[in-house]
Short mmCIF file of C-alpha atoms and ligand atoms in Angstrom, two decimals:
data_model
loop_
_atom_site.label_atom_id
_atom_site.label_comp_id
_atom_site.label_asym_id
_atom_site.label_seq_id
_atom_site.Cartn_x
_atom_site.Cartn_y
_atom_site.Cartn_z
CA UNK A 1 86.20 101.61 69.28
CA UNK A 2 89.44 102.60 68.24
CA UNK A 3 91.81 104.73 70.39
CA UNK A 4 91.85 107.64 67.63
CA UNK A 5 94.45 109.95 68.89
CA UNK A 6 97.65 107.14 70.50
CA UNK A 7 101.01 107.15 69.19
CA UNK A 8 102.75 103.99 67.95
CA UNK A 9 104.19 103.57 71.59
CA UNK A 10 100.89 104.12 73.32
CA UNK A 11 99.31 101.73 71.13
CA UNK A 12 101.80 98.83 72.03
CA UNK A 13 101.35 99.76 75.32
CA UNK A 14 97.66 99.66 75.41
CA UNK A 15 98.15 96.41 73.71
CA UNK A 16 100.81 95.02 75.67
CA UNK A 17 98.61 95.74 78.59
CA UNK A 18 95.31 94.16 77.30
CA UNK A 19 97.22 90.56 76.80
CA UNK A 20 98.45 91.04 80.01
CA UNK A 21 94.95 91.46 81.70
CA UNK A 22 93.34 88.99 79.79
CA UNK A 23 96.75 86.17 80.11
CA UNK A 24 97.49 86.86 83.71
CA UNK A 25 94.96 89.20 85.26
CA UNK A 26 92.13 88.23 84.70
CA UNK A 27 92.97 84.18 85.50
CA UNK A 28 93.19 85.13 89.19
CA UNK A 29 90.21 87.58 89.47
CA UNK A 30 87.54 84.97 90.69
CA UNK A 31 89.42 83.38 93.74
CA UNK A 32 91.40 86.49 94.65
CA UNK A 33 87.91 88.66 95.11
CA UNK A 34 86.35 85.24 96.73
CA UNK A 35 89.37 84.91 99.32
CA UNK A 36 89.51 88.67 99.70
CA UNK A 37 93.63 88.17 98.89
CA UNK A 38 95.57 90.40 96.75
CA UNK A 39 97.29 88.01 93.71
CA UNK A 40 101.38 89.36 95.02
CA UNK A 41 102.16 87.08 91.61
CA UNK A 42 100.07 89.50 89.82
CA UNK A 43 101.72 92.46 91.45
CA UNK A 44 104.96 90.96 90.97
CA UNK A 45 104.60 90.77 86.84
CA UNK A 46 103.39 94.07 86.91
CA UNK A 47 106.27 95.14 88.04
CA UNK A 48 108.69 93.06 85.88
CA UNK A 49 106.32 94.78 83.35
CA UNK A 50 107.91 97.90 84.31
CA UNK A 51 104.08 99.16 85.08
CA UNK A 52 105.20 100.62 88.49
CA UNK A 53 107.68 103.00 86.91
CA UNK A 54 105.82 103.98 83.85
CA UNK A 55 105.80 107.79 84.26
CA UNK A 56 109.41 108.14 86.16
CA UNK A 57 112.40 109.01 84.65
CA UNK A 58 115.07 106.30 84.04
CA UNK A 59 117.55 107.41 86.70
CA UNK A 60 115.29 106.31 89.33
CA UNK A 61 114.54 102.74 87.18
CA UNK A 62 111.53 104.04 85.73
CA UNK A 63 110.15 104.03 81.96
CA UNK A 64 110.56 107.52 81.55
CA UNK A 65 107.02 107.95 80.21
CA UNK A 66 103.86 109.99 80.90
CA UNK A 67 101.03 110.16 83.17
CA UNK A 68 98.87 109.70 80.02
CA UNK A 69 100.85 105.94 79.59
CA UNK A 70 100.42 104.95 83.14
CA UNK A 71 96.47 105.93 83.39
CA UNK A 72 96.30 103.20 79.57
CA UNK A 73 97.85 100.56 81.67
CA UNK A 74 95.58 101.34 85.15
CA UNK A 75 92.36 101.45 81.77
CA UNK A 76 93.88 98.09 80.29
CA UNK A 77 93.78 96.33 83.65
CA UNK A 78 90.61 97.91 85.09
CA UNK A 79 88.61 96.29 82.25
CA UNK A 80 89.19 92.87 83.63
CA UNK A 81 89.92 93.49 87.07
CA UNK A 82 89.49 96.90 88.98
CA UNK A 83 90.94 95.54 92.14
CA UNK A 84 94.39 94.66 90.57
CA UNK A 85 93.93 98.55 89.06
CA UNK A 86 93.88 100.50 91.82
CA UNK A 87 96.82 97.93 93.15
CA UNK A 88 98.72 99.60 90.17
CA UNK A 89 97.20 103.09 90.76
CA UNK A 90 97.83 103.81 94.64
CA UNK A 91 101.18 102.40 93.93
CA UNK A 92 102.19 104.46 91.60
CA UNK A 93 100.13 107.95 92.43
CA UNK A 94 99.88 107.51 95.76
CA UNK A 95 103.12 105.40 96.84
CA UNK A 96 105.92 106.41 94.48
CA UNK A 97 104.45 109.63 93.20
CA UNK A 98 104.71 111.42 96.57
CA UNK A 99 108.32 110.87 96.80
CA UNK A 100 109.30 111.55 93.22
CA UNK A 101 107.62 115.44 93.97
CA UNK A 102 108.39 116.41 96.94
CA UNK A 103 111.58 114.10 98.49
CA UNK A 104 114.77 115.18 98.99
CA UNK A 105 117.61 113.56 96.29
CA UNK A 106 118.04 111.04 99.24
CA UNK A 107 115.04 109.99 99.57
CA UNK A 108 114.30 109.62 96.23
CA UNK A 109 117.37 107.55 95.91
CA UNK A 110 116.03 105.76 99.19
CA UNK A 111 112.65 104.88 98.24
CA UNK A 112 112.08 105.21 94.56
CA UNK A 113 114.33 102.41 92.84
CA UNK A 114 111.86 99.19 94.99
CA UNK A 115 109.00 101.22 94.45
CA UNK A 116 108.99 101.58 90.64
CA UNK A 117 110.08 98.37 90.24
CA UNK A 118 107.25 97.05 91.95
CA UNK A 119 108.93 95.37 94.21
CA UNK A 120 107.65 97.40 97.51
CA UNK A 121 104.38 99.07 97.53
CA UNK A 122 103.68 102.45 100.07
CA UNK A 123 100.16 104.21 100.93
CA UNK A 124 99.50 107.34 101.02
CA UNK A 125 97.39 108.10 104.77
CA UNK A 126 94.99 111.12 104.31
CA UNK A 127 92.03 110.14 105.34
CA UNK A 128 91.20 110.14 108.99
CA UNK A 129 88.00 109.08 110.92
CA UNK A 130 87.06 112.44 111.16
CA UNK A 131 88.45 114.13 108.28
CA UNK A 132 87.36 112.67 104.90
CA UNK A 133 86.08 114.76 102.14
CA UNK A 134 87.45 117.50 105.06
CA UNK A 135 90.82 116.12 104.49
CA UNK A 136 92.35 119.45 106.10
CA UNK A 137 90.63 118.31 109.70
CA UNK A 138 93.21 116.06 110.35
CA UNK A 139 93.88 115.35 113.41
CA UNK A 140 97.12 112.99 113.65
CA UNK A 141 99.82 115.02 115.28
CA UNK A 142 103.87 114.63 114.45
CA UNK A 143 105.85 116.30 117.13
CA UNK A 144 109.74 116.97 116.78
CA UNK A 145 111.23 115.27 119.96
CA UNK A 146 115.56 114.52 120.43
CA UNK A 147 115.68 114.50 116.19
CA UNK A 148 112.87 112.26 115.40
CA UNK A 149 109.14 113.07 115.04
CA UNK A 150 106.63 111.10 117.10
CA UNK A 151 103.54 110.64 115.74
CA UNK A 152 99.96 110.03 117.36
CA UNK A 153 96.73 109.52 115.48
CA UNK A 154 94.24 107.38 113.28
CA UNK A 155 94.11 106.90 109.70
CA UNK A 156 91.43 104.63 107.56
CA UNK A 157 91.07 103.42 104.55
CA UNK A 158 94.58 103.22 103.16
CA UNK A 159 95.16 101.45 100.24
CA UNK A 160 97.96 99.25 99.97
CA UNK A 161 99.09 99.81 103.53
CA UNK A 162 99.78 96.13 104.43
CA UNK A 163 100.45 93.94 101.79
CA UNK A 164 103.62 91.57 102.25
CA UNK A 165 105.09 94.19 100.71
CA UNK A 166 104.84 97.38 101.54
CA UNK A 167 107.33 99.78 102.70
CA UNK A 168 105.89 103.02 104.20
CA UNK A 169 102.74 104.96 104.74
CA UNK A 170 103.16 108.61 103.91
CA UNK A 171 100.94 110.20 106.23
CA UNK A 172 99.51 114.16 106.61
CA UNK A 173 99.73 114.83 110.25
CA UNK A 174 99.36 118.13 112.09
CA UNK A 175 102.96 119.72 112.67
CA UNK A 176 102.26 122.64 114.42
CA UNK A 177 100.14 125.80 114.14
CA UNK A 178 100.62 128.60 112.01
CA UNK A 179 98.81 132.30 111.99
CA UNK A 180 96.19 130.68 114.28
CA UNK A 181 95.62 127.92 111.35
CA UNK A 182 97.21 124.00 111.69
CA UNK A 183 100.14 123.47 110.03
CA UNK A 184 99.80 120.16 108.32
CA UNK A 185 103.35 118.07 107.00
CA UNK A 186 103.86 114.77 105.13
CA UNK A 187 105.93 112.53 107.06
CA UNK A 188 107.07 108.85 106.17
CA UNK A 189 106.15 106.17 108.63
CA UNK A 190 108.02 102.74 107.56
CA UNK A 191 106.27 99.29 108.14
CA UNK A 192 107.55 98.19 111.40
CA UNK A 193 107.97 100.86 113.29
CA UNK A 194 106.90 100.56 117.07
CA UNK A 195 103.90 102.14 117.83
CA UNK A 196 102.51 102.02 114.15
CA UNK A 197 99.91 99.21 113.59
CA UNK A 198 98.58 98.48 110.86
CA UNK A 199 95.14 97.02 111.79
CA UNK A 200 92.97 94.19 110.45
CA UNK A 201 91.41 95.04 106.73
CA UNK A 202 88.35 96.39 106.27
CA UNK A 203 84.93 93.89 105.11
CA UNK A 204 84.41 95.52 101.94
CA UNK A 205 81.54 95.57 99.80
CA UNK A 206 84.20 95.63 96.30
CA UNK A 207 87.71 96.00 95.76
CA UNK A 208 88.05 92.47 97.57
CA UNK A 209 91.58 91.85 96.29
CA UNK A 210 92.55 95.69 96.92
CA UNK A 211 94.69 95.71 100.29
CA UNK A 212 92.81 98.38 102.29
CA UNK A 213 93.48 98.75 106.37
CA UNK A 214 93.06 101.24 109.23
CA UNK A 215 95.85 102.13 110.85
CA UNK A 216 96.86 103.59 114.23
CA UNK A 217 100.07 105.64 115.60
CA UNK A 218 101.13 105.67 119.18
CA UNK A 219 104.09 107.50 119.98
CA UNK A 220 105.37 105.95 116.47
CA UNK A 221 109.14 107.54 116.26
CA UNK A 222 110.62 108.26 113.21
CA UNK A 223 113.73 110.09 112.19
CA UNK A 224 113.57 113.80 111.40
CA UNK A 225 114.71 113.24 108.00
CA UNK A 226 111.41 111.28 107.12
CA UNK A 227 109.69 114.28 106.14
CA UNK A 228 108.17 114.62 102.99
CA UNK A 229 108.88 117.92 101.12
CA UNK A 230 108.72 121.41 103.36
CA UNK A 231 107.20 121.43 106.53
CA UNK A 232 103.95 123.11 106.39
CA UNK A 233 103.50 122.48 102.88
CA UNK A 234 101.74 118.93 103.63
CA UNK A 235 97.96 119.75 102.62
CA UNK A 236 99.32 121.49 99.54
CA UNK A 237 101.25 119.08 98.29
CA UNK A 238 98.63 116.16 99.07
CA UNK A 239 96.02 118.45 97.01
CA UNK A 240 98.21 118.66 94.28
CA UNK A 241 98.54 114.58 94.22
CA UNK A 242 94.66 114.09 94.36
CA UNK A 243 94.38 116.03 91.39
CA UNK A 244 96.67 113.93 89.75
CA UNK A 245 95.35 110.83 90.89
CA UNK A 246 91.71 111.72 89.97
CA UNK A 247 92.80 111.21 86.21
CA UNK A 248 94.09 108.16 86.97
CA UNK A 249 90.66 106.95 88.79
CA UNK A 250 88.82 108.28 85.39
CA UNK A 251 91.13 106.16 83.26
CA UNK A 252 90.33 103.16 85.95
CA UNK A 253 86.53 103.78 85.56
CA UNK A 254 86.68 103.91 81.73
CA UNK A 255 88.13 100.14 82.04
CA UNK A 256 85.54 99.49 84.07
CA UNK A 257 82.84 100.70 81.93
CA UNK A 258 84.44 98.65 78.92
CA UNK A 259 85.02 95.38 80.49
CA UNK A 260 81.16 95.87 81.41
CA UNK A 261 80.29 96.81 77.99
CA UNK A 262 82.36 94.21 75.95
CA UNK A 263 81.47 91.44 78.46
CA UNK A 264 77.63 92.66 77.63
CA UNK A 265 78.04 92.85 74.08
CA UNK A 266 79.32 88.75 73.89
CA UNK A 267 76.46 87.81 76.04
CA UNK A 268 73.82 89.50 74.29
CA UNK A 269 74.74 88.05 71.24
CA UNK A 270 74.74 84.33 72.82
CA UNK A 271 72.27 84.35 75.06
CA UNK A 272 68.85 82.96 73.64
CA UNK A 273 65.71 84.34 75.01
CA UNK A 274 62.34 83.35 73.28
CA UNK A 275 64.20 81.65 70.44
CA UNK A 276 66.72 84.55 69.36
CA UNK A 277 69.86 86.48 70.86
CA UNK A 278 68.92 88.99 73.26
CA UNK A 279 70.76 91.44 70.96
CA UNK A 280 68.68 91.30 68.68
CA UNK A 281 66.17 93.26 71.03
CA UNK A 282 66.13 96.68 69.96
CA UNK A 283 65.82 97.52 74.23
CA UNK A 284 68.97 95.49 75.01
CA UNK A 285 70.67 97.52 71.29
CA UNK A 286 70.18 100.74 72.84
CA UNK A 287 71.18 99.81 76.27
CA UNK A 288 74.74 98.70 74.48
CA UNK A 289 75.01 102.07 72.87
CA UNK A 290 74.72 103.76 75.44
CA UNK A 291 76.96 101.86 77.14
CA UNK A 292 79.25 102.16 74.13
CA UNK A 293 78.89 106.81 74.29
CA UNK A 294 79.33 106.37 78.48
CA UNK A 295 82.71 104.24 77.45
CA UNK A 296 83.57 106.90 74.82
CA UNK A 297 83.04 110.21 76.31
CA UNK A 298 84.74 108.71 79.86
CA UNK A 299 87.77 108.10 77.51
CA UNK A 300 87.81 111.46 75.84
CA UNK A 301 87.36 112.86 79.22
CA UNK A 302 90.52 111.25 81.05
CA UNK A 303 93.03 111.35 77.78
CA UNK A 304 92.07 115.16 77.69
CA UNK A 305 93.03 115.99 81.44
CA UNK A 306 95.59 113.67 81.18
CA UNK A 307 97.57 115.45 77.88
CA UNK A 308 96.85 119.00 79.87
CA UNK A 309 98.82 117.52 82.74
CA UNK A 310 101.83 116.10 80.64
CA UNK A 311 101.91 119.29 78.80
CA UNK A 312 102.11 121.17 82.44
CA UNK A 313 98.86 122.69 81.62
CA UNK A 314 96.33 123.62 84.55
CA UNK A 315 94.28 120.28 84.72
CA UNK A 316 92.33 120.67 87.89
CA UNK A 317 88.82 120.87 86.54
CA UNK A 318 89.49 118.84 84.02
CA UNK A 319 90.93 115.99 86.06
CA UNK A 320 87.64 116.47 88.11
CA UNK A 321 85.32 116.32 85.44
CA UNK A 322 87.02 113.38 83.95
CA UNK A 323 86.40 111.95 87.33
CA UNK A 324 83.03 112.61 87.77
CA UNK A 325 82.40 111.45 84.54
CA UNK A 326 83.85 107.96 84.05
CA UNK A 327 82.91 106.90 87.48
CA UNK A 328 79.28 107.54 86.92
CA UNK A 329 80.03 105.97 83.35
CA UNK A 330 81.39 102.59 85.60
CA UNK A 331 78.30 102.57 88.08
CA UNK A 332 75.75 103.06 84.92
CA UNK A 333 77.73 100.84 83.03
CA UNK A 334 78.04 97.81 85.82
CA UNK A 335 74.14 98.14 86.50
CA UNK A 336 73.13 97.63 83.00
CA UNK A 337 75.38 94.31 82.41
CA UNK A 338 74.10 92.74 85.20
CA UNK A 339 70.71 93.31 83.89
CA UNK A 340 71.79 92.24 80.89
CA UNK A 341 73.05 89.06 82.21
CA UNK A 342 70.04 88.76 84.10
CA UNK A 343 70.43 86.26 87.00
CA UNK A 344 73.79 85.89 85.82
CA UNK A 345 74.61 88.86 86.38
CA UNK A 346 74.29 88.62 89.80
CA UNK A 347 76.59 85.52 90.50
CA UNK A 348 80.27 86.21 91.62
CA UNK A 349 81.76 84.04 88.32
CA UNK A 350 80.52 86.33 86.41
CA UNK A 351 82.86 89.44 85.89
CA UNK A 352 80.18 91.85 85.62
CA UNK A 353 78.76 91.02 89.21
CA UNK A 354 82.26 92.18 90.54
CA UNK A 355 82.03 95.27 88.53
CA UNK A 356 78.89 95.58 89.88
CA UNK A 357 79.98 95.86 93.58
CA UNK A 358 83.59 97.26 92.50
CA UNK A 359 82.04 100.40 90.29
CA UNK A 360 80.59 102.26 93.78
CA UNK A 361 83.54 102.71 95.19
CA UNK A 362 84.95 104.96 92.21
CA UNK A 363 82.29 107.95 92.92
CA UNK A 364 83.52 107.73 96.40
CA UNK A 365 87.40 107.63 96.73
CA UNK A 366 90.07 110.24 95.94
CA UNK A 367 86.99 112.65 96.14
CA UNK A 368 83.73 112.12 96.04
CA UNK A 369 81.40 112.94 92.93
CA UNK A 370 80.09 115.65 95.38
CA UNK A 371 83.05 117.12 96.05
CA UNK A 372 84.42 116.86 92.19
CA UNK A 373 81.30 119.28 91.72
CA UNK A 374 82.48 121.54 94.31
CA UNK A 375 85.97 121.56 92.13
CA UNK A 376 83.78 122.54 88.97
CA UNK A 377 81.34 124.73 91.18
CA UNK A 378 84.77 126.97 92.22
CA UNK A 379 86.31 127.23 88.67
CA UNK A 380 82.62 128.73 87.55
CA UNK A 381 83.30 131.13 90.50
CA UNK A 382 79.87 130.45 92.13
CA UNK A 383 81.53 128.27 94.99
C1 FAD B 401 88.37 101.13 99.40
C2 FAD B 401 88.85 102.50 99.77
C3 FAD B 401 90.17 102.87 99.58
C4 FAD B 401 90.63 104.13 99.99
N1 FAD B 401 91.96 104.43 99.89
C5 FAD B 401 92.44 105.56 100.48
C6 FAD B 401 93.84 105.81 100.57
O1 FAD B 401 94.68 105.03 100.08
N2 FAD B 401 94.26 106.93 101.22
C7 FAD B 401 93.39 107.82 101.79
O2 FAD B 401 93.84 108.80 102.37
N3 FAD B 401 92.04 107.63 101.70
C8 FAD B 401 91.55 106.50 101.08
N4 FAD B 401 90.20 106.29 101.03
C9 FAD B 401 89.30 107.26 101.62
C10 FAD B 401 88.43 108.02 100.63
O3 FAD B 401 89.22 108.90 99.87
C11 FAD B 401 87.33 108.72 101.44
O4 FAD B 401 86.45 107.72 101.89
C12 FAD B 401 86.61 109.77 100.64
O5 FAD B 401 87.43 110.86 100.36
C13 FAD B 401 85.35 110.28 101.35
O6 FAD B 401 85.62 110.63 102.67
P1 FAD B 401 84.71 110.07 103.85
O7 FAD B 401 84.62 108.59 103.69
O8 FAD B 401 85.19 110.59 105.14
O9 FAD B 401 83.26 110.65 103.56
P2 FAD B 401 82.70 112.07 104.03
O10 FAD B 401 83.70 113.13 103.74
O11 FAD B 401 82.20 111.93 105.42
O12 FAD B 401 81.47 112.23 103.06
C14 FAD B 401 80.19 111.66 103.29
C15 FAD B 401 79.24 112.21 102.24
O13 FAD B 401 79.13 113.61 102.39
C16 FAD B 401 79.41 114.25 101.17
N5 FAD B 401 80.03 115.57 101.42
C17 FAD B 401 81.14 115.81 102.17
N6 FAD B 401 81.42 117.12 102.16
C18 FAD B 401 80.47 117.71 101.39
C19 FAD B 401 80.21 119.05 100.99
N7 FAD B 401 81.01 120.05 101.36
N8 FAD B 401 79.14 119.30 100.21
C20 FAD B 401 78.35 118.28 99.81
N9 FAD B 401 78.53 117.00 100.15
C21 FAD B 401 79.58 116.71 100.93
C22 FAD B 401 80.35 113.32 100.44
O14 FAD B 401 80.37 113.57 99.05
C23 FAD B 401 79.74 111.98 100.79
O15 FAD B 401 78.65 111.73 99.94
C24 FAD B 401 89.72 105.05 100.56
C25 FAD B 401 88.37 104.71 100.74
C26 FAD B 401 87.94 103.45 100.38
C27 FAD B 401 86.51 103.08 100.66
#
């Protein structure tokens, strides 16, 4: 279905990206999720793309676009390939994004220039063993000692946090306490610092090609000028970036959802079953429309929270809804190809089985469905 309300530019971009996927993306897909290896090839013509920088202003070597333009590329590439997505995604929300907000001039001048040209990566370390969903239970610790901060703690999950690339780790870690409460900071922990580590990655069930480690501090020293934005201000700040990001995992989950609907919609039509093509079943018909209105409504769902946000709207609810949304649209979507392509379906060459384990994931990360209803829950004022 058409793309009613793009400009010109958005268009060609959402163009531009779709050859992309399906020239150089997509090519890669089978043996990078088999060998559990991110494609740095890949990464590296996204960058020379310009993908990393889309919604930075030029000074920095950005595009000097929009949030809505970067969440059509993260769409265009999830459709073929989520892991390669939220490659594209952390970088840019939770990497570059970060510093662009909240760093100092220096830092920005620093830090921003590699990362938008997608020539370093960074993570972006919030979640903690025991602090998840509870992201404010953090308990890595940053203490000021002779002009540097030393920091102490756990993080897992972090995407992006060791590829042959990758710069830094911005990571929340408590600073200090504040009217009895914690006072959480962002501080920037380079690659290569002693007494950071970043740890073997994790056996996942999806994302295979998505660089995702634990990682541990010991008495990692850093200079004082590595934090990120005010002290204190940490948690805020990190909130404010979820919310952001959460748009961005919509748009990747209503790639998701297509790929899985367009790859069912050619197979239906070419697979025989007792002497005709499955699509001419009215069962496997209405299957594809709904497929087509989870697609659809996913979209509408992410471009609204996404204009809101360029506009400098309030998009908090609406970022969460568009979350909620298109991730259940992926899982729904992923479950009926594979039954669509029966046996097929669940064979690794087939694109739809990786959607299949990939699409969990996206009702889980950078909140949970749960707590995206807790988001809606408060704006009703019942929560
Ligand atoms: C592949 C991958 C990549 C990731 N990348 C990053 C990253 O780059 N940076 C980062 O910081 N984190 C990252 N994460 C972490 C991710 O954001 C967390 O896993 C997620 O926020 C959930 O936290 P948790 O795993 O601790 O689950 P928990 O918070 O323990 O939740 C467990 C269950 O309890 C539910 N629950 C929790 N609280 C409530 C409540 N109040 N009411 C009702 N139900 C509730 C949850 O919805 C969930 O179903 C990544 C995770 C994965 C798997």
């Amino acid at each position: 279905m058409d793309h009613h309300d793009l400009s010109d530019d958005e268009r060609e971009l959402a163009r531009l990206v779709r050859d992309f996927a399906d020239e150089v993306v997509a090519p890669a897909s089978y043996e990078a999720d088999r060998t559990k290896t991110l494609p740095m090839h890949v990464v590296a013509q996204m960058g020379e793309l310009g993908l990393f920088g889309l919604p930075f202003p030029e000074e920095y070597g950005g595009q000097g676009g929009d949030y809505f333009a970067l969440c059509l590329a993260i769409e265009g590439i999830a459709r073929v390939d989520q892991s390669i997505a939220i490659t594209l995604e952390a970088g840019v929300s939770l990497g570059a994004m970060p510093v662009f907000r909240f760093g100092t001039e220096e830092q920005k001048q620093e830090y921003l220039p590699s990362l938008l040209a997608g020539e370093h990566l960074a993570g972006f370390g919030l979640t903690e063993p025991e602090a998840g969903s509870d992201a404010g239970a953090t308990r890595t610790t940053a203490r000021l000692e002779g002009g540097e901060w030393v920091v102490n703690g756990a993080k897992q999950f972090i995407t992006n946090s060791g590829t042959p690339i990758t710069r830094f780790v911005t990571v929340t870690a408590v600073t200090g306490e504040k009217d009895g409460r914690k006072e959480i900071s962002t501080i920037l922990v380079p690659n290569g610092t002693p007494g950071f580590t970043v740890e073997a990655p994790y056996d996942k069930v999806g994302w295979h090609a998505s660089d995702t480690h634990p990682l541990t501090f010991v008495d990692a020293r850093v200079p004082e000028a590595n934090l990120l934005g005010e002290r204190g201000r940490g948690f805020a700040n990190f909130l404010h970036i979820l919310d952001e990001g959460r748009i961005a995992i919509a748009a990747l989950s209503t790639g998701a959802a297509e790929g899985c609907l367009e790859a069912s919609v050619d197979y239906a039509r070419k697979r025989t079953v007792f002497g005709e093509p499955l699509s001419t079943r009215q069962s496997i018909q209405f299957m594809l429309a709904r497929m087509q209105q989870r697609v659809h409504v996913a979209r509408l769902a992410w471009h609204h929270a996404a204009r809101l946000r360029d506009a400098g709207k309030p998009f908090k609810t609406e970022a969460a809804i568009a979350k909620l949304t298109a991730s259940d649209a992926a899982m729904d979507n992923a479950r009926d190809a594979t039954q669509i392509f029966g046996g097929n379906g669940f064979m690794n060459e087939y694109p739809v089985a990786r959607h299949y384990r990939d699409s969990k994931i996206l009702e889980i990360g950078e909140g949970t469905s749960e707590v995206q209803l807790l988001v809606i829950a408060r704006a009703l004022g019942v929560a």
